[in-house]
mmCIF file of N, CA and C in Angstrom:
data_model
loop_
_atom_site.group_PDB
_atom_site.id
_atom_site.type_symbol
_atom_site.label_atom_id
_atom_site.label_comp_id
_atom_site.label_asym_id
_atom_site.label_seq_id
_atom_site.Cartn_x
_atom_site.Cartn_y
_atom_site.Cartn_z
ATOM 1 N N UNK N 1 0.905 -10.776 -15.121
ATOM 2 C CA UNK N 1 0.318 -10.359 -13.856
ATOM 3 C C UNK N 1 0.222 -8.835 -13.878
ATOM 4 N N UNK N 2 -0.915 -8.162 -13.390
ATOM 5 C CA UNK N 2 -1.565 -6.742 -13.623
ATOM 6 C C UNK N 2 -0.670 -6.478 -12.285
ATOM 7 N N UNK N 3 -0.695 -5.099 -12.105
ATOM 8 C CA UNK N 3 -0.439 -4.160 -11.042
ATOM 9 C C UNK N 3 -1.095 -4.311 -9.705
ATOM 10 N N UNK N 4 -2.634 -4.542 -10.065
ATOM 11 C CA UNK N 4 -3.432 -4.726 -9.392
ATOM 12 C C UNK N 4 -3.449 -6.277 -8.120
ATOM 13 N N UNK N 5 -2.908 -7.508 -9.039
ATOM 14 C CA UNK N 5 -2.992 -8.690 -8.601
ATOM 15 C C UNK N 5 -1.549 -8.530 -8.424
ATOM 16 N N UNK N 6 -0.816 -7.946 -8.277
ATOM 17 C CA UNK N 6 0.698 -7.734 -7.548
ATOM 18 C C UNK N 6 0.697 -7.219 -6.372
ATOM 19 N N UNK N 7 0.086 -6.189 -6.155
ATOM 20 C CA UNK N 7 -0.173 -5.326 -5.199
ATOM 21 C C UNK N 7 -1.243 -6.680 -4.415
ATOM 22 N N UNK N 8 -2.276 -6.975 -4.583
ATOM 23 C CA UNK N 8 -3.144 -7.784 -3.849
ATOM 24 C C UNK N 8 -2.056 -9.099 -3.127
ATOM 25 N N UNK N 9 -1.209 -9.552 -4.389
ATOM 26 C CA UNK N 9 -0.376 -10.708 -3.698
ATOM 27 C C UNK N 9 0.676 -10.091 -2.749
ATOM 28 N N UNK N 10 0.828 -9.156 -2.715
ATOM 29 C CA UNK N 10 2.264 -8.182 -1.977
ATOM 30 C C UNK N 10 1.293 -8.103 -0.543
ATOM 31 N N UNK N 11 -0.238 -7.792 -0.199
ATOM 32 C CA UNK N 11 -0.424 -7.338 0.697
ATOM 33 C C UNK N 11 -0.981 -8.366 1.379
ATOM 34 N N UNK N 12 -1.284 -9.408 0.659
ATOM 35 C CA UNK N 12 -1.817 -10.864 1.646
ATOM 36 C C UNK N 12 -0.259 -11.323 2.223
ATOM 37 N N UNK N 13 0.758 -11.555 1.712
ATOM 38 C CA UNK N 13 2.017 -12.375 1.922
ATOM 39 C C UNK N 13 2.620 -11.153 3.456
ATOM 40 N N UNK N 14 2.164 -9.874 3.315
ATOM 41 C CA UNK N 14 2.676 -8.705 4.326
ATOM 42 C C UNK N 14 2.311 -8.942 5.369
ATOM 43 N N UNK N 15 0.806 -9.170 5.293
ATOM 44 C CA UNK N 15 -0.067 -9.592 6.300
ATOM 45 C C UNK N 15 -0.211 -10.816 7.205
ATOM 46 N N UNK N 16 0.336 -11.845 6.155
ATOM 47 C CA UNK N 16 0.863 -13.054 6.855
ATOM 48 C C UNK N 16 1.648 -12.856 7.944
ATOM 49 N N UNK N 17 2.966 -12.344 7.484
ATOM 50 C CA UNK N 17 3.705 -11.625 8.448
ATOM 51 C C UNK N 17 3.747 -10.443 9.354
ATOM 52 N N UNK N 18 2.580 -10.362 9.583
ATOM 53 C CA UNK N 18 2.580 -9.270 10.731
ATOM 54 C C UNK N 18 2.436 -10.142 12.205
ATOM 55 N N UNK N 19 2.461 -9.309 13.014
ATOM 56 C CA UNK N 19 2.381 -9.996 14.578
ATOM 57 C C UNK N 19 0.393 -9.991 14.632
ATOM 58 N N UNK N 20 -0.180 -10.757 15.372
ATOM 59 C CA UNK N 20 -1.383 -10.547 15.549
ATOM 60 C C UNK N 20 -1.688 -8.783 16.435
ATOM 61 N N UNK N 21 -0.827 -7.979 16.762
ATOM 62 C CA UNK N 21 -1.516 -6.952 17.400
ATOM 63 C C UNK N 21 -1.426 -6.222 16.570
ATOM 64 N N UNK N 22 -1.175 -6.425 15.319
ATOM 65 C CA UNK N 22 -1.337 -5.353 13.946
ATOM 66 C C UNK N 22 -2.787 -5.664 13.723
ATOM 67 N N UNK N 23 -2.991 -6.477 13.416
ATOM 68 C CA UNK N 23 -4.274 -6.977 12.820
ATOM 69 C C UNK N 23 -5.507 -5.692 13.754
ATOM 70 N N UNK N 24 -5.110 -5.645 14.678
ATOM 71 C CA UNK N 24 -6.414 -4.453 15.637
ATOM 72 C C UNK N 24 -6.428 -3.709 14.773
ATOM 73 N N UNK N 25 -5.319 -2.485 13.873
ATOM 74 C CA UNK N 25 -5.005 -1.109 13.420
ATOM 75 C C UNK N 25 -5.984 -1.554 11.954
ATOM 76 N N UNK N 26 -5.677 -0.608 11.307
ATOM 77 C CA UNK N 26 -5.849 -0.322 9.894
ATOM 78 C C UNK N 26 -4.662 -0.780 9.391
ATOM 79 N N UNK N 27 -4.894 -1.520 7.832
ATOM 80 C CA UNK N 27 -3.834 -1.929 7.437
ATOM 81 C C UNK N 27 -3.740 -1.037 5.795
ATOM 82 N N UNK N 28 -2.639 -0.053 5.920
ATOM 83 C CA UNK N 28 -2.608 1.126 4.650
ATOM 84 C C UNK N 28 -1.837 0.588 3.885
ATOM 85 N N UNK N 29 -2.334 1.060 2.717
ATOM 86 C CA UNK N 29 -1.016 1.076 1.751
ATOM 87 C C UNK N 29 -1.361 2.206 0.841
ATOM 88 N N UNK N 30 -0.230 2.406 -0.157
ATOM 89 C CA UNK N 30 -0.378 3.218 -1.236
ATOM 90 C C UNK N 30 0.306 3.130 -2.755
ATOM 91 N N UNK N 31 0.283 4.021 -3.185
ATOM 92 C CA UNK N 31 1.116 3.700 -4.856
ATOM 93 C C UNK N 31 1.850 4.658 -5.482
ATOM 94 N N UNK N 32 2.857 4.868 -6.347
ATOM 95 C CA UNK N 32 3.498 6.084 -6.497
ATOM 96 C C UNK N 32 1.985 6.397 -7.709
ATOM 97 N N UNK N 33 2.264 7.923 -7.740
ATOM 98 C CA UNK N 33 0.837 8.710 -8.443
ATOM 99 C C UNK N 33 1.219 8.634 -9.873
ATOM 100 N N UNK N 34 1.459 7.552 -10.549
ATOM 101 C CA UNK N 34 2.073 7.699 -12.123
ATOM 102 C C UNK N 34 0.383 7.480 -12.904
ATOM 103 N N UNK N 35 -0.603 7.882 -12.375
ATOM 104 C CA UNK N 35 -1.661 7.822 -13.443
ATOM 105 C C UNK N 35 -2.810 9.078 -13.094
ATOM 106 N N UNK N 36 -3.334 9.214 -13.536
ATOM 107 C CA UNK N 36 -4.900 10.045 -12.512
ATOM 108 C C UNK N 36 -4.906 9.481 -11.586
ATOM 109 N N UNK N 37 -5.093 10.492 -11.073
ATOM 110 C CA UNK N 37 -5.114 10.488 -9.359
ATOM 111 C C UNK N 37 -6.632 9.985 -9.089
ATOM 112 N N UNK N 38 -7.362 10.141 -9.515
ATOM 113 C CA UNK N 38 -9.301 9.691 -9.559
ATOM 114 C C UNK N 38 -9.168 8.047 -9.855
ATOM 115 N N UNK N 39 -8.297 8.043 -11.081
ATOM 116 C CA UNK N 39 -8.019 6.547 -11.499
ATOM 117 C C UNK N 39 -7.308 5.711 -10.561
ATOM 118 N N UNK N 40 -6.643 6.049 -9.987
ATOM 119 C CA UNK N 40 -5.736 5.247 -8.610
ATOM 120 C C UNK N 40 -6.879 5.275 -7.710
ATOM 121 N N UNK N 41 -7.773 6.101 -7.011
ATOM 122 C CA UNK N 41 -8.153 6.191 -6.045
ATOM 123 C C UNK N 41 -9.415 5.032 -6.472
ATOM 124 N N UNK N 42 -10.024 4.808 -7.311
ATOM 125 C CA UNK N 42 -11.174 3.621 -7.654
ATOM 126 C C UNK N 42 -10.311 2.722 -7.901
ATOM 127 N N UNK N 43 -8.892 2.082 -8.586
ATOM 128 C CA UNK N 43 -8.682 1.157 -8.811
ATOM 129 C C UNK N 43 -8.297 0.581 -6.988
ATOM 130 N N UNK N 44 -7.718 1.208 -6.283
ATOM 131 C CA UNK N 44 -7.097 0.764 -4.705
ATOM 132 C C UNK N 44 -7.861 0.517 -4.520
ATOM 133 N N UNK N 45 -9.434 1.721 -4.465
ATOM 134 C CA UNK N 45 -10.469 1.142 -3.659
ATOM 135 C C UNK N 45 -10.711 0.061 -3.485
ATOM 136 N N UNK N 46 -10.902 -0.670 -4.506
ATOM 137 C CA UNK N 46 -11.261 -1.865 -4.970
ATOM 138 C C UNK N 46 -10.773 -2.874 -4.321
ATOM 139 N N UNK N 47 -9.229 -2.767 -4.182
ATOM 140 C CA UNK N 47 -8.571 -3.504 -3.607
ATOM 141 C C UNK N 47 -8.748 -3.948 -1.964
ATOM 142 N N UNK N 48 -8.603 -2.700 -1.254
ATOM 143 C CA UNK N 48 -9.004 -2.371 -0.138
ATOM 144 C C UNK N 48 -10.407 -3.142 0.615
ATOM 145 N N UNK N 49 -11.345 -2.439 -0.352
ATOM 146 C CA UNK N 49 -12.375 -3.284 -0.056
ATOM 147 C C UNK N 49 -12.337 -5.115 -0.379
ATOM 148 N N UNK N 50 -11.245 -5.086 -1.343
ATOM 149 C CA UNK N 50 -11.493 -6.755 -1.618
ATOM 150 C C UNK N 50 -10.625 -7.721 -0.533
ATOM 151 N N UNK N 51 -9.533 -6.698 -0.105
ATOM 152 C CA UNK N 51 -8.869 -7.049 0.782
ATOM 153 C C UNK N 51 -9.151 -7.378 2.632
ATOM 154 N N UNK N 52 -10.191 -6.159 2.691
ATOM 155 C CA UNK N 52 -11.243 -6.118 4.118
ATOM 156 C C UNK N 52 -12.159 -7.320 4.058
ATOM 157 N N UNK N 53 -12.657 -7.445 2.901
ATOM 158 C CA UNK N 53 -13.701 -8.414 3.052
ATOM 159 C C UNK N 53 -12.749 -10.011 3.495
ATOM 160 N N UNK N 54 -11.981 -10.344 2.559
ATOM 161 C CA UNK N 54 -11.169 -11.669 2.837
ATOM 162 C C UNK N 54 -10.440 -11.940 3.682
ATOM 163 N N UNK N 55 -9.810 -11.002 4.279
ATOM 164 C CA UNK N 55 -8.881 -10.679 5.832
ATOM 165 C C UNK N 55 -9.366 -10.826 6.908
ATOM 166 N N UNK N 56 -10.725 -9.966 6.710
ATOM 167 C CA UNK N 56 -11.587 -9.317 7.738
ATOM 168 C C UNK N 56 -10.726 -8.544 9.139
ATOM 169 N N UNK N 57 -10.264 -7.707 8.176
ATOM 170 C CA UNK N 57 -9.550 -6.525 8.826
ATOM 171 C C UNK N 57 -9.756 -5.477 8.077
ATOM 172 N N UNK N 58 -9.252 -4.232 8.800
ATOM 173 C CA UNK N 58 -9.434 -2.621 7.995
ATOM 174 C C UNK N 58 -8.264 -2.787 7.251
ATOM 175 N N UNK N 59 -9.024 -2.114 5.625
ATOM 176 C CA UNK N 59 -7.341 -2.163 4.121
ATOM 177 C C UNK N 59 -8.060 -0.530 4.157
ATOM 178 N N UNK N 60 -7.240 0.043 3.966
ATOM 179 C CA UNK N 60 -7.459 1.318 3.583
ATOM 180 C C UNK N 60 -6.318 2.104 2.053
ATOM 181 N N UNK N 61 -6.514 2.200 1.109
ATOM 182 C CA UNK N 61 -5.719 2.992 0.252
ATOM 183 C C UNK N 61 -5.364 4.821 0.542
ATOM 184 N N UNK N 62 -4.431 4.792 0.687
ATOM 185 C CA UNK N 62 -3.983 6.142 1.157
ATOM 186 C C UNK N 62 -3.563 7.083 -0.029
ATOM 187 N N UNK N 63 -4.017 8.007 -0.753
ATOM 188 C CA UNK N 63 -3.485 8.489 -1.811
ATOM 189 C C UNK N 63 -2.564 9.204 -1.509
ATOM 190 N N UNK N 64 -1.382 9.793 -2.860
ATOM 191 C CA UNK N 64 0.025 10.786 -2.327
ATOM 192 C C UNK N 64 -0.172 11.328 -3.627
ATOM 193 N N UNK N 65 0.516 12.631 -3.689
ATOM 194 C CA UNK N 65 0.955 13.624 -4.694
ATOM 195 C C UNK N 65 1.916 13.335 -5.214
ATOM 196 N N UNK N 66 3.106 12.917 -4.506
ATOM 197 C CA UNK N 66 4.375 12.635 -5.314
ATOM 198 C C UNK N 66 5.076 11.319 -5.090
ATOM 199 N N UNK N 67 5.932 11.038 -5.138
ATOM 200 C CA UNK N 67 7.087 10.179 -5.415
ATOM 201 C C UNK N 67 7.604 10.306 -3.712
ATOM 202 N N UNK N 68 7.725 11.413 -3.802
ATOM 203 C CA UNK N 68 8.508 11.903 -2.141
ATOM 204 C C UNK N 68 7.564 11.617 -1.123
ATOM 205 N N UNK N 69 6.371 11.812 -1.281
ATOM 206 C CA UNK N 69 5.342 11.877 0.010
ATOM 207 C C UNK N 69 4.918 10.120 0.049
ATOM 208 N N UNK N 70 5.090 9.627 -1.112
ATOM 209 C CA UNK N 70 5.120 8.108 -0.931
ATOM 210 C C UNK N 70 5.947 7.043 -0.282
ATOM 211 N N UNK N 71 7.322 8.245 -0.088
ATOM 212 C CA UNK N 71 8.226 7.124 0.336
ATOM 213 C C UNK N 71 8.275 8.048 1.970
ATOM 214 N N UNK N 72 7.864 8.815 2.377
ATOM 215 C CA UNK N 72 7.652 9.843 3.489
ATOM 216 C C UNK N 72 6.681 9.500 3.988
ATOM 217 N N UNK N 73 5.446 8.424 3.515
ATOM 218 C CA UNK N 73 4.271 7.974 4.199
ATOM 219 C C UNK N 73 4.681 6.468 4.629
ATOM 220 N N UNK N 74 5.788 6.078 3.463
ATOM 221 C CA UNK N 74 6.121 4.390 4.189
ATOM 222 C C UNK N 74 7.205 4.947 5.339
ATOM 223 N N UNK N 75 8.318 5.273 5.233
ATOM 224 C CA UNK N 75 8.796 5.850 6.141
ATOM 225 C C UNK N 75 8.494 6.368 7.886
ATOM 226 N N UNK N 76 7.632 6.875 7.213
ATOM 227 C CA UNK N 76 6.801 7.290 8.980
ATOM 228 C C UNK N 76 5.697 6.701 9.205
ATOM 229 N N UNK N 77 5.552 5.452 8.684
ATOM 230 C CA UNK N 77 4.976 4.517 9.110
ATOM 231 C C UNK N 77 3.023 4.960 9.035
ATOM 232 N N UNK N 78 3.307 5.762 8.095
ATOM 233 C CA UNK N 78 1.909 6.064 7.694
ATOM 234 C C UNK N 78 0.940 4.768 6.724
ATOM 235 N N UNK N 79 1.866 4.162 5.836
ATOM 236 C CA UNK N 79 1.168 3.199 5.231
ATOM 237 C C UNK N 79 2.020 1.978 5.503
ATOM 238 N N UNK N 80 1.907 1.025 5.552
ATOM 239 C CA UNK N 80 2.456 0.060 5.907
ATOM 240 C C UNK N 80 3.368 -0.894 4.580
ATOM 241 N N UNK N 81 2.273 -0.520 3.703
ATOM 242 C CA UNK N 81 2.954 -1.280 2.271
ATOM 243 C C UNK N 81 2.927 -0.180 1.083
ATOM 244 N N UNK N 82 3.789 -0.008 0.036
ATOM 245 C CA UNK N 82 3.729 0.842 -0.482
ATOM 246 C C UNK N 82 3.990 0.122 -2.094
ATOM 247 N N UNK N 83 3.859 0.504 -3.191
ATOM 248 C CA UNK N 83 3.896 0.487 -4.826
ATOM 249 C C UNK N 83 5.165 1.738 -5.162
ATOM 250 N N UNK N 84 5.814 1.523 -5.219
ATOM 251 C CA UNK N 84 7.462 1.967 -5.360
ATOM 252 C C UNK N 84 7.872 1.665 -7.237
ATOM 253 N N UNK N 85 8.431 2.860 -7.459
ATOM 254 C CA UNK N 85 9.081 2.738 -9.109
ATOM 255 C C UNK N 85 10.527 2.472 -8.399
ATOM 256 N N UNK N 86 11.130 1.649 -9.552
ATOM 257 C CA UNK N 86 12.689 1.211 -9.307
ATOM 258 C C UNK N 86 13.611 2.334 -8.477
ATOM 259 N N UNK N 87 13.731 3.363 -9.213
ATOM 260 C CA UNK N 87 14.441 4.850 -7.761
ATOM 261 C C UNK N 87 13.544 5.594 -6.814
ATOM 262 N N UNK N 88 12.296 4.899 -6.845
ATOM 263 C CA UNK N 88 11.702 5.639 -5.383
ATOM 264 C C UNK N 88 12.210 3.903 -4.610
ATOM 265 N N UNK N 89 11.935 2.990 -5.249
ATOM 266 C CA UNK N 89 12.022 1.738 -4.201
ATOM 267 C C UNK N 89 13.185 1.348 -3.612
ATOM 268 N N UNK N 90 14.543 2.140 -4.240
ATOM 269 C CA UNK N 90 16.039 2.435 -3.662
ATOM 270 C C UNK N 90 15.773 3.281 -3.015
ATOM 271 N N UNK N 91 15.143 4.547 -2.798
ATOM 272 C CA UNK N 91 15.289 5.515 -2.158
ATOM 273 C C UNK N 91 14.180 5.436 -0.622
ATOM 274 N N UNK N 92 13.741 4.788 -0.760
ATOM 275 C CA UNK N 92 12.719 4.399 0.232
ATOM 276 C C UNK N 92 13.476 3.062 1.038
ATOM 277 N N UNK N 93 14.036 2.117 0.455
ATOM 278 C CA UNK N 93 15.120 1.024 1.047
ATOM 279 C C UNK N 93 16.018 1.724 2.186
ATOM 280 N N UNK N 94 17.071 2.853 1.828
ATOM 281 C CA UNK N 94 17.420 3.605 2.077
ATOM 282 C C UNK N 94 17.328 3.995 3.227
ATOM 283 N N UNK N 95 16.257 4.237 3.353
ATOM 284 C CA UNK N 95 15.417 5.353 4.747
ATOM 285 C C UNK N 95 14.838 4.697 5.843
ATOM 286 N N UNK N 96 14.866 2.853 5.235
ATOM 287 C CA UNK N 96 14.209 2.398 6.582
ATOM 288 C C UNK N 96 15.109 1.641 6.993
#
């Protein structure tokens, strides 16, 4: 299983579980920046859009600079689902 179809199964199963007055908002997520940053931003897209279309809700991919601003965007509730490496995904556990 790719990154890609992890992340897609992580954000349908999230979504299941939300309350219906989420469903109004935008539904974000993001990824820690371990590749080109150009390359993350077309591969999410993708997602996003594949995710809007089948939901039929707003997916939006949120890009980050670091490790820190990834777990500082799930945190403050900027993205809702996030792509975490093993010590950002302790360190982000942590905080919520």
């Amino acid at each position: 299983m790719n990154l890609t179809q992890l992340l897609t199964r992580s954000v349908i199963l999230s979504l299941l579980l939300l309350s219906p007055m989420a469903f109004a908002q935008t539904f974000s997520f993001t990824a820690i920046p371990d590749q080109d940053a150009s390359a993350l931003q077309k591969r999410f897209d993708k997602v996003a859009r594949y995710l809007s279309r089948e939901l039929a809700i707003d997916v939006k991919y949120v890009p980050v600079k670091s490790y820190a601003a990834a777990i500082s965007a799930f945190r403050n509730n900027q993205v809702q689902l996030a792509w975490f490496g093993g010590l950002s995904g302790v360190k982000a556990r942590n905080l919520v």
